[in-house]
XYZ file of C-alpha atoms in Angstrom:
751
model
C 35.031 88.170 35.936
C 34.341 91.626 34.542
C 32.414 90.090 31.682
C 30.385 88.026 34.122
C 29.505 91.174 35.972
C 28.508 92.946 32.827
C 26.234 90.090 31.842
C 24.681 90.085 35.297
C 24.075 93.897 35.195
C 22.487 93.489 31.706
C 20.312 90.769 32.873
C 19.192 92.803 35.981
C 18.507 95.871 33.842
C 16.353 93.670 31.457
C 14.524 92.176 34.408
C 13.854 95.610 36.033
C 12.649 96.930 32.728
C 10.270 94.134 32.544
C 8.892 94.850 36.052
C 8.348 98.668 35.446
C 6.777 98.880 32.015
C 3.690 100.682 33.331
C 3.401 103.760 35.539
C 1.279 102.033 38.085
C 4.062 99.479 38.709
C 6.136 102.236 40.446
C 4.089 101.938 43.564
C 5.248 98.381 43.890
C 8.955 99.146 43.619
C 9.576 98.530 47.419
C 7.657 95.197 47.080
C 9.702 94.095 44.113
C 12.949 95.058 45.906
C 12.064 92.988 49.008
C 11.173 89.956 46.932
C 14.360 90.047 44.893
C 16.306 90.371 48.175
C 14.721 87.278 49.473
C 15.542 85.351 46.279
C 19.111 86.532 46.493
C 19.521 85.468 50.055
C 18.087 82.031 49.162
C 20.458 81.530 46.284
C 23.450 82.677 48.311
C 22.503 80.136 51.050
C 22.180 77.260 48.606
C 25.590 78.223 47.060
C 27.295 78.342 50.420
C 25.821 74.861 51.280
C 27.129 73.339 48.040
C 30.558 74.779 48.513
C 30.665 73.487 52.019
C 29.649 69.945 50.883
C 32.432 69.889 48.256
C 34.980 71.007 50.793
C 33.946 68.326 53.191
C 34.353 65.671 50.502
C 37.734 66.892 49.529
C 38.827 66.899 53.101
C 37.638 63.243 53.595
C 39.465 62.078 50.407
C 42.692 63.674 51.483
C 42.447 61.911 54.827
C 41.968 58.488 53.197
C 44.850 58.950 50.766
C 47.126 59.766 53.702
C 46.005 56.565 55.475
C 46.596 54.500 52.409
C 50.051 55.846 51.967
C 50.860 54.807 55.593
C 49.477 51.253 54.918
C 51.594 50.928 51.666
C 54.721 51.821 53.588
C 53.935 49.205 56.186
C 53.352 46.503 53.575
C 56.538 47.445 51.823
C 58.417 46.986 55.057
C 56.782 43.615 55.756
C 57.677 42.272 52.266
C 61.237 43.345 52.817
C 61.213 41.305 56.126
C 59.685 38.270 54.272
C 62.298 38.496 51.456
C 65.035 38.657 54.005
C 63.728 35.619 55.911
C 63.121 33.604 52.634
C 66.832 34.110 51.483
C 68.016 32.992 54.937
C 65.850 29.697 54.806
C 66.991 28.500 51.320
C 69.844 26.451 52.617
C 67.574 24.897 55.329
C 65.004 23.807 52.734
C 67.685 22.072 50.574
C 68.934 20.244 53.696
C 65.299 18.650 54.037
C 65.464 16.742 50.806
C 66.650 13.656 52.512
C 63.777 13.914 54.910
C 61.314 14.138 51.967
C 62.802 11.055 50.338
C 62.458 9.227 53.694
C 58.884 10.125 53.946
C 58.156 8.853 50.430
C 60.034 5.663 51.248
C 58.203 5.335 54.496
C 54.872 5.747 52.739
C 55.815 2.909 50.268
C 57.023 0.659 53.070
C 53.846 1.381 55.016
C 51.760 0.336 51.897
C 53.930 -2.753 51.492
C 53.459 -3.711 55.192
C 49.753 -3.055 54.886
C 49.563 -5.407 51.752
C 52.262 -7.750 53.016
C 49.777 -10.480 53.937
C 48.146 -10.239 50.636
C 51.357 -10.110 48.784
C 52.564 -13.323 50.310
C 49.134 -15.018 49.861
C 48.677 -14.001 46.193
C 49.182 -17.553 44.867
C 46.733 -18.935 47.425
C 44.114 -16.197 46.805
C 44.500 -16.756 42.987
C 43.783 -20.505 43.403
C 40.821 -19.866 45.608
C 39.400 -17.278 43.212
C 39.819 -19.737 40.281
C 37.873 -22.424 42.200
C 35.112 -19.960 43.079
C 34.753 -18.954 39.451
C 34.561 -22.585 38.367
C 31.961 -23.249 41.115
C 29.841 -20.390 39.861
C 30.404 -18.379 43.139
C 30.834 -15.196 41.125
C 30.300 -12.612 43.870
C 32.898 -14.257 46.202
C 35.330 -14.668 43.349
C 34.945 -11.035 42.399
C 35.574 -9.899 46.005
C 38.859 -11.818 46.157
C 39.775 -10.519 42.700
C 39.170 -6.918 43.943
C 41.547 -7.629 46.865
C 44.261 -8.836 44.581
C 43.699 -5.873 42.179
C 43.776 -3.405 45.134
C 47.048 -4.753 46.384
C 48.606 -4.652 42.984
C 47.285 -1.181 42.228
C 48.427 0.356 45.481
C 51.950 -1.063 45.116
C 52.248 0.188 41.571
C 50.754 3.519 42.488
C 53.305 4.056 45.332
C 56.115 3.019 42.968
C 54.782 5.431 40.375
C 54.895 8.146 42.989
C 58.405 7.511 43.987
C 59.813 7.062 40.479
C 57.467 7.044 37.533
C 60.280 6.401 35.192
C 61.443 3.169 36.949
C 59.776 0.696 34.636
C 61.710 -2.355 35.863
C 60.189 -2.208 39.332
C 56.736 -1.573 37.737
C 57.180 -4.649 35.561
C 58.384 -6.598 38.554
C 55.168 -5.863 40.412
C 53.023 -6.451 37.317
C 54.647 -9.855 36.625
C 54.206 -10.911 40.248
C 50.461 -10.233 39.824
C 50.178 -11.519 36.266
C 47.631 -14.120 37.268
C 45.261 -11.420 38.423
C 44.610 -10.261 34.791
C 43.884 -13.856 33.722
C 41.507 -14.307 36.659
C 39.774 -11.004 35.560
C 39.357 -12.326 32.001
C 38.147 -15.728 33.239
C 35.522 -13.983 35.422
C 34.507 -11.814 32.525
C 33.877 -14.950 30.418
C 31.623 -16.343 33.047
C 29.738 -13.081 33.234
C 29.279 -13.019 29.465
C 28.102 -16.552 29.399
C 25.475 -15.860 31.998
C 24.318 -12.813 30.011
C 24.194 -14.825 26.734
C 21.834 -17.190 28.488
C 20.013 -14.424 30.444
C 16.579 -15.389 29.080
C 16.927 -18.870 30.447
C 18.872 -17.696 33.519
C 16.271 -15.202 34.640
C 13.570 -17.955 34.605
C 15.605 -20.552 36.490
C 17.855 -18.480 38.785
C 17.479 -14.735 38.675
C 19.888 -14.343 41.480
C 22.726 -15.324 39.235
C 21.841 -12.529 36.819
C 21.506 -10.069 39.694
C 25.063 -11.146 40.910
C 26.416 -10.494 37.420
C 24.949 -7.010 37.332
C 26.281 -6.182 40.807
C 29.739 -7.261 39.711
C 29.569 -5.016 36.659
C 28.339 -2.093 38.663
C 31.211 -2.495 41.151
C 33.626 -2.475 38.232
C 32.099 0.571 36.806
C 32.597 2.449 40.148
C 36.249 1.359 40.160
C 36.703 2.474 36.590
C 35.379 5.908 37.434
C 37.536 6.153 40.482
C 40.688 5.212 38.607
C 39.945 7.616 35.723
C 39.541 10.458 38.237
C 42.833 9.557 39.871
C 44.479 9.559 36.462
C 43.429 13.051 35.891
C 45.157 14.098 39.168
C 48.241 11.922 39.273
C 48.585 10.577 35.734
C 48.638 6.922 36.938
C 46.153 4.315 35.949
C 46.459 0.567 36.758
C 46.839 -1.954 33.915
C 43.604 -3.084 32.314
C 41.624 -0.096 33.431
C 39.052 1.088 32.532
C 37.515 -2.357 31.948
C 34.269 -0.937 30.587
C 32.359 -4.116 31.479
C 28.957 -2.217 31.363
C 29.598 -1.417 27.702
C 30.671 -4.957 27.126
C 27.540 -6.237 28.821
C 25.262 -4.289 26.440
C 27.317 -5.578 23.468
C 26.816 -9.171 24.666
C 23.143 -8.676 25.199
C 22.800 -7.171 21.716
C 24.654 -10.091 20.272
C 22.581 -12.543 22.226
C 19.382 -10.933 20.803
C 20.766 -10.945 17.206
C 21.752 -14.543 17.631
C 18.375 -15.591 18.842
C 16.628 -13.872 15.932
C 19.069 -15.131 13.361
C 18.720 -18.725 14.713
C 14.948 -18.942 14.072
C 15.334 -20.356 10.530
C 15.040 -24.074 10.871
C 14.185 -25.004 7.234
C 14.924 -23.776 3.747
C 12.708 -23.278 0.671
C 13.860 -26.540 -0.770
C 12.685 -28.507 2.254
C 9.470 -26.527 2.936
C 7.620 -24.095 0.571
C 6.126 -22.383 3.633
C 9.665 -21.760 5.191
C 9.262 -18.002 5.349
C 5.821 -18.205 7.047
C 7.286 -20.681 9.618
C 10.364 -18.455 10.130
C 8.360 -15.302 10.668
C 5.941 -17.003 13.014
C 8.768 -18.407 15.094
C 10.370 -15.006 15.195
C 7.097 -13.422 16.252
C 6.729 -16.023 19.043
C 10.294 -15.691 20.252
C 10.271 -11.845 20.333
C 6.982 -11.712 22.108
C 7.843 -14.325 24.719
C 11.175 -12.755 25.382
C 9.837 -9.257 25.820
C 7.218 -10.471 28.253
C 9.943 -12.204 30.213
C 12.014 -8.916 30.158
C 9.036 -6.991 31.442
C 7.950 -9.376 34.170
C 11.364 -10.809 35.333
C 14.419 -9.223 33.833
C 13.582 -5.599 34.696
C 13.830 -6.475 38.347
C 17.457 -7.769 37.964
C 18.829 -4.398 36.598
C 19.050 -1.018 38.232
C 16.063 1.420 37.312
C 18.470 3.770 35.553
C 19.257 1.069 32.956
C 15.773 1.571 31.422
C 16.007 -2.161 30.844
C 12.800 -2.865 28.975
C 13.092 -0.037 26.486
C 16.701 -1.108 25.935
C 15.786 -4.625 25.127
C 12.737 -3.394 23.100
C 15.066 -1.504 20.954
C 17.576 -4.442 20.669
C 14.831 -6.817 19.504
C 13.487 -4.161 17.047
C 16.982 -3.607 15.567
C 17.729 -7.359 15.413
C 14.333 -8.028 13.678
C 14.955 -5.136 11.343
C 18.396 -6.438 10.300
C 17.024 -9.971 9.742
C 14.024 -8.707 7.665
C 16.357 -6.662 5.450
C 18.506 -9.710 4.810
C 15.357 -11.674 3.815
C 14.154 -8.750 1.675
C 17.302 -8.968 -0.419
C 16.904 -12.660 -1.128
C 15.235 -13.947 -4.229
C 11.807 -14.139 -2.796
C 8.856 -15.579 -4.757
C 5.574 -13.639 -5.021
C 3.784 -15.453 -2.208
C 6.832 -14.982 0.025
C 6.923 -11.210 -0.701
C 3.350 -11.030 0.378
C 4.043 -12.993 3.547
C 6.976 -10.708 4.217
C 5.189 -7.420 3.741
C 2.056 -8.506 5.601
C 4.184 -9.511 8.562
C 6.302 -6.335 8.371
C 3.527 -3.842 7.852
C 0.653 -5.399 9.872
C 1.584 -8.277 12.125
C 4.754 -6.710 13.635
C 2.924 -3.772 15.330
C -0.294 -5.707 15.993
C -1.535 -7.156 19.170
C 0.070 -10.409 18.144
C 3.542 -8.970 18.593
C 4.833 -5.569 19.596
C 1.437 -4.186 20.293
C 0.522 -6.979 22.706
C -1.571 -5.670 25.639
C 1.214 -6.838 28.163
C 3.686 -4.569 26.426
C 1.730 -1.525 25.653
C 2.097 -0.114 29.143
C 5.891 -0.101 28.776
C 6.451 1.088 25.198
C 5.033 3.248 22.402
C 5.046 1.317 19.222
C 4.285 4.439 17.180
C 7.884 5.555 18.077
C 9.384 2.558 16.362
C 11.289 3.100 13.089
C 9.914 1.068 10.093
C 11.344 -2.452 9.832
C 12.068 -1.859 6.201
C 12.875 1.423 4.458
C 10.061 2.627 2.204
C 12.242 2.217 -0.917
C 12.798 -1.464 -0.057
C 9.005 -1.912 0.494
C 8.385 -0.250 -2.893
C 10.923 -2.524 -4.625
C 9.274 -5.580 -3.045
C 5.887 -4.445 -4.199
C 7.097 -3.714 -7.668
C 8.666 -7.201 -7.875
C 5.435 -8.734 -6.613
C 3.365 -6.878 -9.246
C 5.703 -7.975 -12.043
C 5.583 -11.609 -10.860
C 1.824 -11.384 -10.339
C 1.288 -9.945 -13.863
C 3.302 -12.800 -15.321
C 1.536 -15.423 -13.249
C -2.014 -14.186 -13.814
C -1.363 -14.013 -17.582
C -0.345 -17.615 -17.488
C -3.239 -18.603 -15.144
C -5.756 -16.947 -17.471
C -4.241 -18.585 -20.565
C -4.302 -21.956 -18.928
C -7.829 -21.451 -17.665
C -8.972 -20.542 -21.179
C -7.237 -23.582 -22.706
C -8.969 -25.796 -20.191
C -12.299 -24.239 -20.959
C -11.752 -24.725 -24.744
C -11.207 -28.393 -24.235
C -14.579 -28.559 -22.422
C -16.208 -26.977 -25.506
C -15.374 -30.151 -27.478
C -17.052 -32.528 -25.034
C -19.976 -34.729 -26.072
C -21.761 -33.968 -22.923
C -23.764 -30.862 -22.163
C -22.123 -28.166 -19.800
C -23.291 -28.034 -16.262
C -26.138 -25.772 -15.171
C -26.396 -23.486 -12.163
C -29.234 -23.623 -9.581
C -31.525 -21.768 -11.894
C -30.812 -24.151 -14.839
C -28.709 -21.850 -16.963
C -25.720 -23.427 -18.752
C -22.255 -22.404 -17.609
C -18.682 -23.526 -17.534
C -16.278 -23.328 -14.657
C -14.181 -20.551 -16.283
C -15.625 -17.592 -14.413
C -15.351 -19.347 -11.059
C -11.758 -20.276 -11.755
C -10.834 -16.774 -12.904
C -12.465 -14.921 -10.026
C -11.119 -17.411 -7.469
C -7.652 -16.482 -8.698
C -8.559 -12.740 -8.422
C -10.173 -13.128 -5.049
C -7.187 -14.992 -3.563
C -4.738 -12.440 -4.779
C -6.898 -9.516 -3.660
C -7.288 -10.991 -0.193
C -3.518 -11.290 -0.118
C -3.058 -7.765 -1.277
C -5.601 -6.472 1.252
C -3.445 -7.947 4.111
C -0.620 -5.441 3.050
C -2.522 -2.207 2.770
C -5.491 -0.483 0.990
C -3.488 1.395 -1.641
C -1.763 -1.891 -2.793
C -5.114 -3.703 -2.819
C -6.424 -0.987 -5.171
C -3.384 -1.380 -7.337
C -3.827 -5.149 -7.608
C -7.513 -4.688 -8.314
C -6.692 -2.333 -11.231
C -4.171 -4.822 -12.526
C -6.689 -7.701 -12.328
C -9.337 -5.629 -14.269
C -6.674 -4.674 -16.857
C -5.678 -8.384 -17.265
C -9.384 -9.291 -17.390
C -10.007 -6.943 -20.332
C -7.117 -8.490 -22.232
C -8.348 -11.949 -21.394
C -11.923 -11.202 -22.565
C -10.564 -9.961 -25.885
C -8.855 -13.359 -26.308
C -12.087 -15.047 -25.077
C -13.950 -13.373 -27.825
C -11.349 -14.437 -30.464
C -11.655 -18.059 -29.310
C -15.463 -17.979 -29.449
C -15.202 -16.800 -33.075
C -12.786 -19.606 -33.890
C -15.091 -22.048 -32.177
C -17.943 -20.933 -34.377
C -15.829 -21.093 -37.601
C -14.620 -24.632 -36.760
C -18.187 -25.657 -36.229
C -19.278 -24.267 -39.578
C -16.691 -26.379 -41.399
C -18.429 -29.479 -39.983
C -21.790 -28.684 -38.412
C -21.937 -32.093 -36.859
C -19.022 -31.235 -34.561
C -18.822 -30.515 -31.774
C -22.038 -32.224 -30.766
C -22.896 -29.754 -28.057
C -21.883 -26.583 -29.885
C -25.245 -24.853 -29.193
C -25.141 -25.678 -25.478
C -21.508 -24.543 -25.019
C -22.151 -21.344 -26.985
C -25.043 -20.636 -24.590
C -22.585 -21.249 -21.807
C -20.202 -18.700 -23.283
C -22.985 -16.184 -23.419
C -23.984 -16.842 -19.860
C -20.300 -16.623 -18.702
C -20.378 -13.025 -19.916
C -23.110 -12.258 -17.481
C -21.290 -14.130 -14.743
C -18.106 -12.248 -15.436
C -19.928 -8.924 -15.223
C -21.575 -9.770 -11.901
C -18.299 -11.018 -10.508
C -16.477 -7.879 -11.502
C -19.083 -5.713 -9.738
C -18.828 -7.948 -6.746
C -14.994 -7.549 -6.676
C -15.137 -3.747 -7.026
C -17.761 -3.479 -4.296
C -15.722 -5.668 -1.959
C -12.160 -4.405 -2.711
C -12.501 -0.881 -4.094
C -13.103 2.312 -2.093
C -14.242 4.099 -5.228
C -17.583 3.451 -6.824
C -16.805 5.495 -9.889
C -16.473 3.511 -13.156
C -13.002 3.426 -14.608
C -11.705 3.118 -18.179
C -11.125 -0.649 -17.507
C -14.667 -0.998 -16.345
C -16.036 0.542 -19.564
C -13.757 -1.522 -21.751
C -14.683 -4.731 -19.824
C -18.372 -4.013 -20.140
C -18.119 -3.232 -23.823
C -16.187 -6.479 -24.532
C -18.507 -8.614 -22.477
C -21.523 -7.187 -24.304
C -19.915 -7.712 -27.650
C -18.940 -11.377 -26.781
C -22.540 -12.047 -25.618
C -24.181 -10.362 -28.535
C -21.829 -12.115 -31.042
C -22.601 -15.472 -29.301
C -26.372 -14.831 -29.704
C -25.794 -13.943 -33.287
C -23.799 -17.195 -33.864
C -26.768 -19.183 -32.357
C -29.250 -17.409 -34.542
C -26.953 -18.062 -37.579
C -27.112 -21.737 -36.574
C -30.914 -21.648 -36.488
C -31.213 -19.915 -39.858
C -28.780 -22.363 -41.405
C -31.335 -25.070 -40.621
C -34.166 -22.896 -41.852
C -32.420 -21.832 -45.132
C -34.126 -24.400 -47.323
C -37.558 -23.839 -45.846
C -37.176 -20.077 -46.071
C -36.329 -20.488 -49.733
C -39.754 -22.265 -50.302
C -41.647 -19.186 -49.159
C -43.668 -17.242 -51.758
C -42.966 -19.790 -54.434
C -45.372 -21.959 -56.487
C -44.706 -24.840 -54.174
C -45.578 -22.708 -51.209
C -48.820 -21.595 -52.873
C -49.630 -25.182 -53.598
C -49.547 -26.012 -49.910
C -45.966 -26.232 -48.553
C -45.356 -26.908 -44.863
C -42.334 -24.734 -44.806
C -43.632 -22.308 -42.113
C -44.788 -25.255 -39.965
C -41.304 -26.587 -40.074
C -39.823 -23.179 -39.421
C -41.960 -22.793 -36.298
C -41.147 -26.223 -35.018
C -37.466 -25.724 -35.640
C -37.340 -22.280 -33.952
C -39.261 -23.661 -31.021
C -36.923 -26.635 -30.635
C -33.870 -24.384 -30.626
C -35.437 -22.000 -28.204
C -35.951 -24.762 -25.716
C -32.210 -24.713 -25.403
C -32.018 -20.915 -25.696
C -34.142 -20.759 -22.576
C -30.880 -21.647 -20.732
C -29.529 -18.259 -21.610
C -29.558 -15.642 -18.864
C -31.350 -12.346 -18.986
C -31.277 -9.889 -20.713
C -29.650 -11.782 -23.566
C -32.433 -14.432 -23.925
C -35.012 -11.693 -24.327
C -32.896 -9.840 -26.900
C -32.241 -13.099 -28.740
C -35.921 -13.927 -28.951
C -36.699 -10.469 -30.331
C -33.845 -10.655 -32.830
C -35.033 -14.152 -33.945
C -38.612 -12.802 -34.555
C -37.318 -9.857 -36.512
C -35.077 -12.132 -38.665
C -37.877 -14.556 -39.425
C -40.117 -11.643 -40.543
C -37.454 -9.968 -42.542
C -36.656 -13.265 -44.255
C -40.367 -13.761 -45.030
C -40.672 -10.282 -46.450
C -37.397 -10.642 -48.329
C -38.982 -13.784 -49.962
C -41.737 -11.435 -51.151
C -39.329 -8.795 -52.423
C -37.377 -11.474 -54.396
C -40.460 -11.895 -56.574
C -40.280 -15.652 -56.605
C -43.973 -15.769 -57.561
C -46.342 -13.547 -59.558
C -49.970 -14.077 -58.911
C -51.873 -14.797 -62.162
C -55.361 -13.810 -60.923
C -57.502 -12.683 -58.085
C -57.915 -16.253 -56.690
C -54.223 -16.731 -56.443
C -53.856 -13.331 -54.804
C -56.527 -14.080 -52.310
C -55.195 -17.558 -51.642
C -51.684 -16.309 -51.259
C -52.750 -13.419 -48.990
C -54.828 -15.734 -46.697
C -51.872 -17.984 -46.458
C -49.558 -15.121 -45.607
C -52.020 -13.900 -42.892
C -52.331 -17.363 -41.469
C -48.590 -17.724 -41.355
C -48.197 -14.357 -39.775
C -50.646 -15.511 -36.962
C -48.487 -18.633 -36.675
C -45.407 -16.515 -36.047
C -47.262 -14.303 -33.706
C -48.461 -17.230 -31.618
C -45.064 -18.769 -31.590
C -43.115 -15.763 -30.507
C -45.704 -14.680 -28.030
C -45.083 -18.099 -26.463
C -41.438 -17.448 -26.582
C -41.995 -14.011 -24.989
C -40.478 -11.985 -27.800
C -41.720 -8.732 -26.278
C -44.042 -5.898 -27.211
C -42.800 -5.657 -30.751
C -44.279 -9.027 -31.778
C -47.613 -7.674 -33.222
C -45.899 -4.984 -35.125
C -43.355 -7.317 -36.754
C -45.786 -9.944 -37.623
C -48.129 -7.159 -38.697
C -45.747 -6.287 -41.547
C -46.542 -9.676 -43.159
C -50.280 -9.138 -42.681
C -50.157 -5.580 -44.058
C -48.195 -6.903 -47.085
C -50.823 -9.582 -47.536
C -53.582 -6.971 -47.598
C -51.895 -5.354 -50.588
C -52.100 -8.639 -52.427
C -55.701 -9.413 -51.154
C -57.172 -6.226 -52.536
C -59.623 -7.003 -55.300
C -60.316 -3.536 -56.614
C -57.149 -2.130 -58.273
C -58.581 1.300 -57.982
C -58.181 1.141 -54.260
C -54.565 -0.110 -54.506
C -53.113 3.347 -53.932
C -54.981 3.632 -50.578
C -53.778 0.204 -49.468
C -50.197 0.960 -50.338
C -50.459 4.311 -48.560
C -51.707 2.567 -45.494
C -48.729 0.116 -45.573
C -46.257 3.019 -46.003
C -47.846 4.860 -43.086
C -47.450 1.902 -40.753
C -43.898 1.138 -42.071
C -42.340 4.314 -43.205
C -38.883 2.725 -43.862
C -40.346 1.016 -46.972
C -38.845 2.273 -50.130
C -39.943 2.704 -53.769
C -38.229 -0.509 -54.997
C -40.200 -2.359 -52.265
C -43.436 -1.068 -53.573
C -42.373 -1.861 -57.087
C -41.642 -5.410 -56.093
C -45.001 -5.778 -54.269
C -46.930 -4.579 -57.300
C -44.927 -6.855 -59.476
C -45.828 -9.839 -57.353
C -49.445 -8.789 -57.318
C -49.318 -9.123 -61.161
C -52.301 -6.902 -62.140
C -50.978 -3.431 -61.669
C -50.379 -1.600 -64.976
C -47.377 0.493 -65.664
C -49.323 3.736 -65.456
C -50.844 2.683 -62.038
C -47.366 1.853 -60.712
C -45.996 5.163 -61.846
C -48.941 7.010 -60.431
C -48.565 5.227 -56.951
C -44.790 5.748 -56.833
C -45.052 9.408 -57.863
C -47.832 10.200 -55.479
C -46.016 8.605 -52.625
C -42.823 10.506 -53.611
C -44.623 13.786 -53.362
C -46.195 12.861 -50.054
C -43.234 11.059 -48.603
C -43.684 9.877 -45.021
C -40.734 10.692 -42.816
C -39.174 7.969 -40.698
C -38.301 9.188 -37.206
C -36.613 5.896 -36.220
C -38.777 5.493 -33.046
C -39.478 1.901 -33.890
C -37.218 -0.772 -35.209
C -37.166 -0.734 -39.061
C -38.112 -3.812 -40.988
C -37.664 -2.905 -44.698
C -34.559 -0.781 -44.273
C -32.066 -3.726 -44.640
C -34.159 -5.657 -47.275
C -32.716 -5.298 -50.772
C -34.693 -5.857 -53.901
C -32.815 -7.694 -56.572
C -32.419 -5.810 -59.805
C -33.163 -7.310 -63.205
C -30.087 -7.374 -65.380
C -30.036 -7.681 -69.279
C -29.002 -11.367 -68.902
C -31.935 -11.961 -66.513
C -34.321 -10.161 -68.976
C -33.087 -12.241 -71.887
C -33.474 -15.468 -69.888
C -36.986 -14.466 -68.787
C -38.010 -13.598 -72.352
C -36.699 -16.955 -73.718
C -38.630 -18.740 -70.936
C -41.790 -16.831 -71.805
C -41.330 -17.563 -75.466
C -40.796 -21.199 -74.867
C -43.904 -21.341 -72.663
C -46.021 -19.714 -75.428
C -44.733 -22.099 -78.000
C -45.741 -25.001 -75.860
């Protein structure tokens, strides 16, 4: 307390010191004193109010504690009185046990009296119930059955309450009512029979189905009541809960499964289209049944059963199980396609689950897939393997059939434009088209996969086709009389390449989403081009085999004397090209150009082989004029055959060569040779040597001068135009040849 006082004094001193720091503040001392007095009075008033409030609270609490103490004493006294009364009444309660037993017995007797009529009439009610069941009066039969079960259950319950351990009396009651359980089972059988034929029943007599549902609903209510009583008393009648509602759904599920499984009427041995028929029957049954469910059966069941969706799910599950069973059978390729098309497309289409009448009641997008993706992938893989094997066999067989046609003595057929062709492209692409149409029914990705497989097989087939064309040519060369229509069928082979190319483009445009060329496309195009070009080459070889003897007459003494070799060559070429007109573009144009080139090359080759050496100017002039005339013959012929823009240039090589021979002044020979080289820069020194040798009047010095000058001013060959002299070789004169020529010259001089 003293310490508090000291602190208060110190605080006051500090406060006064703060107020009186300046001399002018002394005038306000009285004012400061009054203000501090007011503050002190205010603090003291608040302090007194707080202390008074605390004192009032304490006083109230003490009063309440005192009142509670009095109440506790009163309760203690009352409990003592109750305890005293309870001890005094124990003996009285024990004396009431007999009364309690009498009450229980009275209750049992009252229940027995209440059910006395039913007890005595049990056999009669059982018989009536049996007759009602047999007559199909199921509601009335169930009403009587409920009366019997109620009497039995009440008696057993009262016996259970009196003595739950007395099993003999319980068995006595159960045995007396033993026919009731049999009646219940018999009624259940009738219910299940109606449900099993529910699709037929709902069309003919929907009231029967409604009665069945009402009976099952009643039993469900009784089941719930008995289960609740068991929770309270521990007693439940025999046979409860029946769970007929669960059994009803099991029966309906079994009925749906049986209906789906019973759709297979035939086997593969009896009908190759067995799977298609089975799937179509399944589709029809499912659609018809679901429409019946929507329009008729839904009205026979309570709304909370969600009847349509329940049946929708049952049919989906049954179809899924059946389809899975079929998927694991040893299906053929066409059967796999039928299965997958039906599963992936038909099932959810308007023809089945997506039918307009069903869409308002269900969401087909919520359905699980009929087949797991791995099963679908396995089926697709199996189909691809089978298809690969089959298409290989089909292509091999088609080629063998076409090869047999090549040996025929009659010409191949022509298309509407007159071009020769065989049936091979049509057969091949008909097979491809059919399989792609089938694959397109499954899905787009699988269609692309089958298309790639077809193109891959096509490339392999074309390689084999090329090999067979070569064999065909070689066999013909062994005996050129056979086969009789070799040329015509070789033309058909060339045309087939064009048809193959067009058909492949058509397939890709129709069945492929990508327009970008693939590796297979490039390989197929290359192989087709090679087959066609080789076929053209084989035909030209055939032509030049017939021309060989006539070509050998060119630039010989016989030719100079007036041979008709060129006339025969032109007639033969024109005759062949009457058939070659049956070749499709662009190969006919290319073939004509190549034929002209080969004729010109063979002609110039005859010059370079130095079969003749002109003796004088007259022979040179006569030979040159003949060469120019024959060049004009070739030009006329190949213009007629439409050989192209290169005709004049190629034939001009013969004319330009003739001009070298025709020149009369040897001094101008260098200029003429230079002109020839400028026109045909692929000409080589040995060619010029051969030309000068055939001319016969060029001295050694002149030949060396011409060759040397040309070497110094060599004309470069840019390769813009097709070369003529490049592939022409000049035969070299060996020592043996020189000796032979010398001997021949000596013999000639001696003569």
